[in-house]
Each structure stands twice: as C-alpha cells, then as structure tokens.
Amino acid sequence: MSGKGLIAVPASIAVALAIVLPASGASTATVVNVTAGKPSELKFTLSKKSVAKGVVTFKVTNKGMIEHDFKIGGKATKKLKAGQSQTLKVTFKKAGKFPYICTLPGHAAGGMKGVLAVK
Ligand SMILES: [Cu+2]
C-alpha cells in the first residue's frame, strides 16, 4: 500500500526513456543542424558538408527575418517563420551530391542553395 506512491515516479521515467530510445535504434544517427537566414538572409549554414549515406536528420532553424524552408532529396520542411524550427528526416540510399534549396520565390536564385555530399 505504501509503495503506491513510489511506483508513479519510475513509470514517468520509463515514458521518458521510451521517447528517447527509438532514435538510438538506428545504426548511425546523423544529425545536421541547418540554419536558414544566417550569415545573411538568403543563406544556409549547415553543421556538416558531408554525411554518410543512410538516415539523416536535419534540424532546420530559421534565424532570418522572413519565411524560409529547406528542401533536399525530395523532402521539404514547411515554411518556417522567423525563429521557428522543424526536424526533417531524409534517407539517402546512394552516395552522391544532393542539392538543397529554399523554395520560396527568388530565394535559391539569391543564393539560398547548396550541395550536400553523401558518401
Ligand atoms: Cu528562403
């Protein structure tokens, strides 16, 4: 009877672990931090210029003043307002060079694009 209160705490810890565990299930979890709107409004900064093939998680944050998105390998984030972020998971099955762009009108043409090497 007195143990009832003690059970509640471990249960909440178990829930927290369950959320964390699926990510570690992947053999190699590659994370690339993508900053949009920095160092200038129509630029991206990626934390890695090349990644190993497989599942890559892009953590995209808009640090600019206007809306941006991030598109690579046929997948794209929603339009992110200033300060917003979104995680995008993309599976690269083959090595190669994968261009990324911001799809908002004029942004890629203005320099908001680049190439990620997959090895
Ligand atoms: Cu943009």
PDB file of C-alpha atoms and ligand atoms in Angstrom:
ATOM      1  CA  MET A   1       0.000   0.000   0.000  1.00  0.00           C
ATOM      2  CA  SER A   2       2.738   2.431   0.945  1.00  0.00           C
ATOM      3  CA  GLY A   3       4.556   1.551  -2.298  1.00  0.00           C
ATOM      4  CA  LYS A   4       1.805   3.023  -4.463  1.00  0.00           C
ATOM      5  CA  GLY A   5       3.307   6.495  -4.480  1.00  0.00           C
ATOM      6  CA  LEU A   6       6.756   5.150  -5.335  1.00  0.00           C
ATOM      7  CA  ILE A   7       5.558   3.387  -8.468  1.00  0.00           C
ATOM      8  CA  ALA A   8       4.379   6.608 -10.095  1.00  0.00           C
ATOM      9  CA  VAL A   9       7.869   8.122 -10.377  1.00  0.00           C
ATOM     10  CA  PRO A  10       9.588   5.177 -12.119  1.00  0.00           C
ATOM     11  CA  ALA A  11       6.646   4.974 -14.548  1.00  0.00           C
ATOM     12  CA  SER A  12       7.168   8.560 -15.670  1.00  0.00           C
ATOM     13  CA  ILE A  13      10.871   7.891 -16.151  1.00  0.00           C
ATOM     14  CA  ALA A  14      10.004   4.845 -18.259  1.00  0.00           C
ATOM     15  CA  VAL A  15       7.844   7.039 -20.510  1.00  0.00           C
ATOM     16  CA  ALA A  16      10.702   9.494 -20.989  1.00  0.00           C
ATOM     17  CA  LEU A  17      13.068   6.670 -21.905  1.00  0.00           C
ATOM     18  CA  ALA A  18      10.582   5.219 -24.374  1.00  0.00           C
ATOM     19  CA  ILE A  19      10.606   8.537 -26.257  1.00  0.00           C
ATOM     20  CA  VAL A  20      14.393   8.674 -26.418  1.00  0.00           C
ATOM     21  CA  LEU A  21      15.060   5.043 -27.302  1.00  0.00           C
ATOM     22  CA  PRO A  22      13.721   4.791 -30.902  1.00  0.00           C
ATOM     23  CA  ALA A  23      16.340   7.289 -32.121  1.00  0.00           C
ATOM     24  CA  SER A  24      19.164   5.146 -30.749  1.00  0.00           C
ATOM     25  CA  GLY A  25      17.692   2.132 -32.529  1.00  0.00           C
ATOM     26  CA  ALA A  26      19.030   3.407 -35.847  1.00  0.00           C
ATOM     27  CA  SER A  27      22.540   2.137 -36.583  1.00  0.00           C
ATOM     28  CA  THR A  28      24.027   5.537 -37.308  1.00  0.00           C
ATOM     29  CA  ALA A  29      22.043   8.615 -36.428  1.00  0.00           C
ATOM     30  CA  THR A  30      23.406  11.519 -38.388  1.00  0.00           C
ATOM     31  CA  VAL A  31      22.201  14.948 -37.412  1.00  0.00           C
ATOM     32  CA  VAL A  32      22.849  18.056 -39.457  1.00  0.00           C
ATOM     33  CA  ASN A  33      21.961  21.409 -37.956  1.00  0.00           C
ATOM     34  CA  VAL A  34      20.685  23.733 -40.656  1.00  0.00           C
ATOM     35  CA  THR A  35      20.423  27.443 -40.032  1.00  0.00           C
ATOM     36  CA  ALA A  36      18.403  29.477 -42.506  1.00  0.00           C
ATOM     37  CA  GLY A  37      18.822  33.226 -42.801  1.00  0.00           C
ATOM     38  CA  LYS A  38      22.403  33.234 -41.487  1.00  0.00           C
ATOM     39  CA  PRO A  39      25.047  34.619 -42.045  1.00  0.00           C
ATOM     40  CA  SER A  40      22.783  36.637 -44.338  1.00  0.00           C
ATOM     41  CA  GLU A  41      19.071  36.396 -45.078  1.00  0.00           C
ATOM     42  CA  LEU A  42      19.400  34.301 -48.243  1.00  0.00           C
ATOM     43  CA  LYS A  43      21.990  31.837 -46.942  1.00  0.00           C
ATOM     44  CA  PHE A  44      22.000  28.460 -45.251  1.00  0.00           C
ATOM     45  CA  THR A  45      24.612  27.275 -42.789  1.00  0.00           C
ATOM     46  CA  LEU A  46      24.948  23.512 -42.362  1.00  0.00           C
ATOM     47  CA  SER A  47      26.867  21.957 -39.480  1.00  0.00           C
ATOM     48  CA  LYS A  48      28.195  19.279 -41.854  1.00  0.00           C
ATOM     49  CA  LYS A  49      29.182  19.497 -45.507  1.00  0.00           C
ATOM     50  CA  SER A  50      29.178  15.740 -45.992  1.00  0.00           C
ATOM     51  CA  VAL A  51      27.344  12.850 -44.379  1.00  0.00           C
ATOM     52  CA  ALA A  52      27.342   9.070 -44.586  1.00  0.00           C
ATOM     53  CA  LYS A  53      24.505   7.530 -46.585  1.00  0.00           C
ATOM     54  CA  GLY A  54      21.508   6.391 -44.583  1.00  0.00           C
ATOM     55  CA  VAL A  55      19.036   8.316 -42.492  1.00  0.00           C
ATOM     56  CA  VAL A  56      19.950  11.932 -41.912  1.00  0.00           C
ATOM     57  CA  THR A  57      18.047  14.163 -39.542  1.00  0.00           C
ATOM     58  CA  PHE A  58      18.121  17.822 -40.471  1.00  0.00           C
ATOM     59  CA  LYS A  59      17.313  20.206 -37.652  1.00  0.00           C
ATOM     60  CA  VAL A  60      16.289  23.300 -39.537  1.00  0.00           C
ATOM     61  CA  THR A  61      16.015  26.629 -37.716  1.00  0.00           C
ATOM     62  CA  ASN A  62      15.077  29.900 -39.318  1.00  0.00           C
ATOM     63  CA  LYS A  63      17.269  32.583 -37.828  1.00  0.00           C
ATOM     64  CA  GLY A  64      16.416  35.097 -40.514  1.00  0.00           C
ATOM     65  CA  MET A  65      13.762  37.815 -40.529  1.00  0.00           C
ATOM     66  CA  ILE A  66      11.472  36.361 -43.215  1.00  0.00           C
ATOM     67  CA  GLU A  67       9.989  32.932 -44.031  1.00  0.00           C
ATOM     68  CA  HIS A  68      12.226  30.163 -45.317  1.00  0.00           C
ATOM     69  CA  ASP A  69      12.039  26.430 -45.911  1.00  0.00           C
ATOM     70  CA  PHE A  70      14.606  23.733 -46.619  1.00  0.00           C
ATOM     71  CA  LYS A  71      14.275  21.158 -49.396  1.00  0.00           C
ATOM     72  CA  ILE A  72      16.616  18.251 -50.064  1.00  0.00           C
ATOM     73  CA  GLY A  73      16.280  14.782 -51.548  1.00  0.00           C
ATOM     74  CA  GLY A  74      12.630  15.359 -52.483  1.00  0.00           C
ATOM     75  CA  LYS A  75      11.631  16.333 -48.954  1.00  0.00           C
ATOM     76  CA  ALA A  76      10.988  19.774 -47.554  1.00  0.00           C
ATOM     77  CA  THR A  77      10.081  21.476 -44.326  1.00  0.00           C
ATOM     78  CA  LYS A  78       7.023  23.662 -44.084  1.00  0.00           C
ATOM     79  CA  LYS A  79       7.566  27.376 -44.497  1.00  0.00           C
ATOM     80  CA  LEU A  80       9.268  28.377 -41.275  1.00  0.00           C
ATOM     81  CA  LYS A  81       8.628  31.792 -39.853  1.00  0.00           C
ATOM     82  CA  ALA A  82      11.436  33.697 -38.117  1.00  0.00           C
ATOM     83  CA  GLY A  83      12.545  31.748 -35.076  1.00  0.00           C
ATOM     84  CA  GLN A  84      10.688  28.553 -35.991  1.00  0.00           C
ATOM     85  CA  SER A  85      12.365  25.190 -36.431  1.00  0.00           C
ATOM     86  CA  GLN A  86      11.476  21.782 -37.793  1.00  0.00           C
ATOM     87  CA  THR A  87      13.156  18.413 -37.989  1.00  0.00           C
ATOM     88  CA  LEU A  88      13.309  16.726 -41.387  1.00  0.00           C
ATOM     89  CA  LYS A  89      14.346  13.102 -41.809  1.00  0.00           C
ATOM     90  CA  VAL A  90      15.701  12.077 -45.185  1.00  0.00           C
ATOM     91  CA  THR A  91      17.018   8.668 -46.228  1.00  0.00           C
ATOM     92  CA  PHE A  92      19.908   8.787 -48.670  1.00  0.00           C
ATOM     93  CA  LYS A  93      20.251   5.347 -50.247  1.00  0.00           C
ATOM     94  CA  LYS A  94      23.135   6.220 -52.536  1.00  0.00           C
ATOM     95  CA  ALA A  95      26.244   8.295 -52.312  1.00  0.00           C
ATOM     96  CA  GLY A  96      26.237  11.435 -54.394  1.00  0.00           C
ATOM     97  CA  LYS A  97      25.825  15.161 -54.343  1.00  0.00           C
ATOM     98  CA  PHE A  98      22.431  16.335 -53.206  1.00  0.00           C
ATOM     99  CA  PRO A  99      21.435  19.927 -53.828  1.00  0.00           C
ATOM    100  CA  TYR A 100      19.377  21.737 -51.221  1.00  0.00           C
ATOM    101  CA  ILE A 101      17.368  24.898 -51.686  1.00  0.00           C
ATOM    102  CA  CYS A 102      14.892  27.248 -50.119  1.00  0.00           C
ATOM    103  CA  THR A 103      11.798  27.031 -52.329  1.00  0.00           C
ATOM    104  CA  LEU A 104      10.417  30.486 -51.621  1.00  0.00           C
ATOM    105  CA  PRO A 105      10.342  32.623 -54.778  1.00  0.00           C
ATOM    106  CA  GLY A 106      13.716  34.142 -55.574  1.00  0.00           C
ATOM    107  CA  HIS A 107      15.499  32.739 -52.557  1.00  0.00           C
ATOM    108  CA  ALA A 108      17.512  29.969 -54.256  1.00  0.00           C
ATOM    109  CA  ALA A 109      18.354  32.367 -57.085  1.00  0.00           C
ATOM    110  CA  GLY A 110      19.506  34.835 -54.454  1.00  0.00           C
ATOM    111  CA  GLY A 111      21.945  32.326 -53.011  1.00  0.00           C
ATOM    112  CA  MET A 112      19.819  30.193 -50.717  1.00  0.00           C
ATOM    113  CA  LYS A 113      21.088  26.874 -52.015  1.00  0.00           C
ATOM    114  CA  GLY A 114      23.985  24.495 -51.736  1.00  0.00           C
ATOM    115  CA  VAL A 115      25.094  20.917 -52.128  1.00  0.00           C
ATOM    116  CA  LEU A 116      25.414  18.197 -49.513  1.00  0.00           C
ATOM    117  CA  ALA A 117      27.859  15.394 -50.221  1.00  0.00           C
ATOM    118  CA  VAL A 118      26.646  11.911 -49.281  1.00  0.00           C
ATOM    119  CA  LYS A 119      29.435   9.322 -49.021  1.00  0.00           C
TER     120      LYS A 119
HETATM  121 CU    CU B   1      14.315  31.349 -48.110  1.00  0.00          CU
END
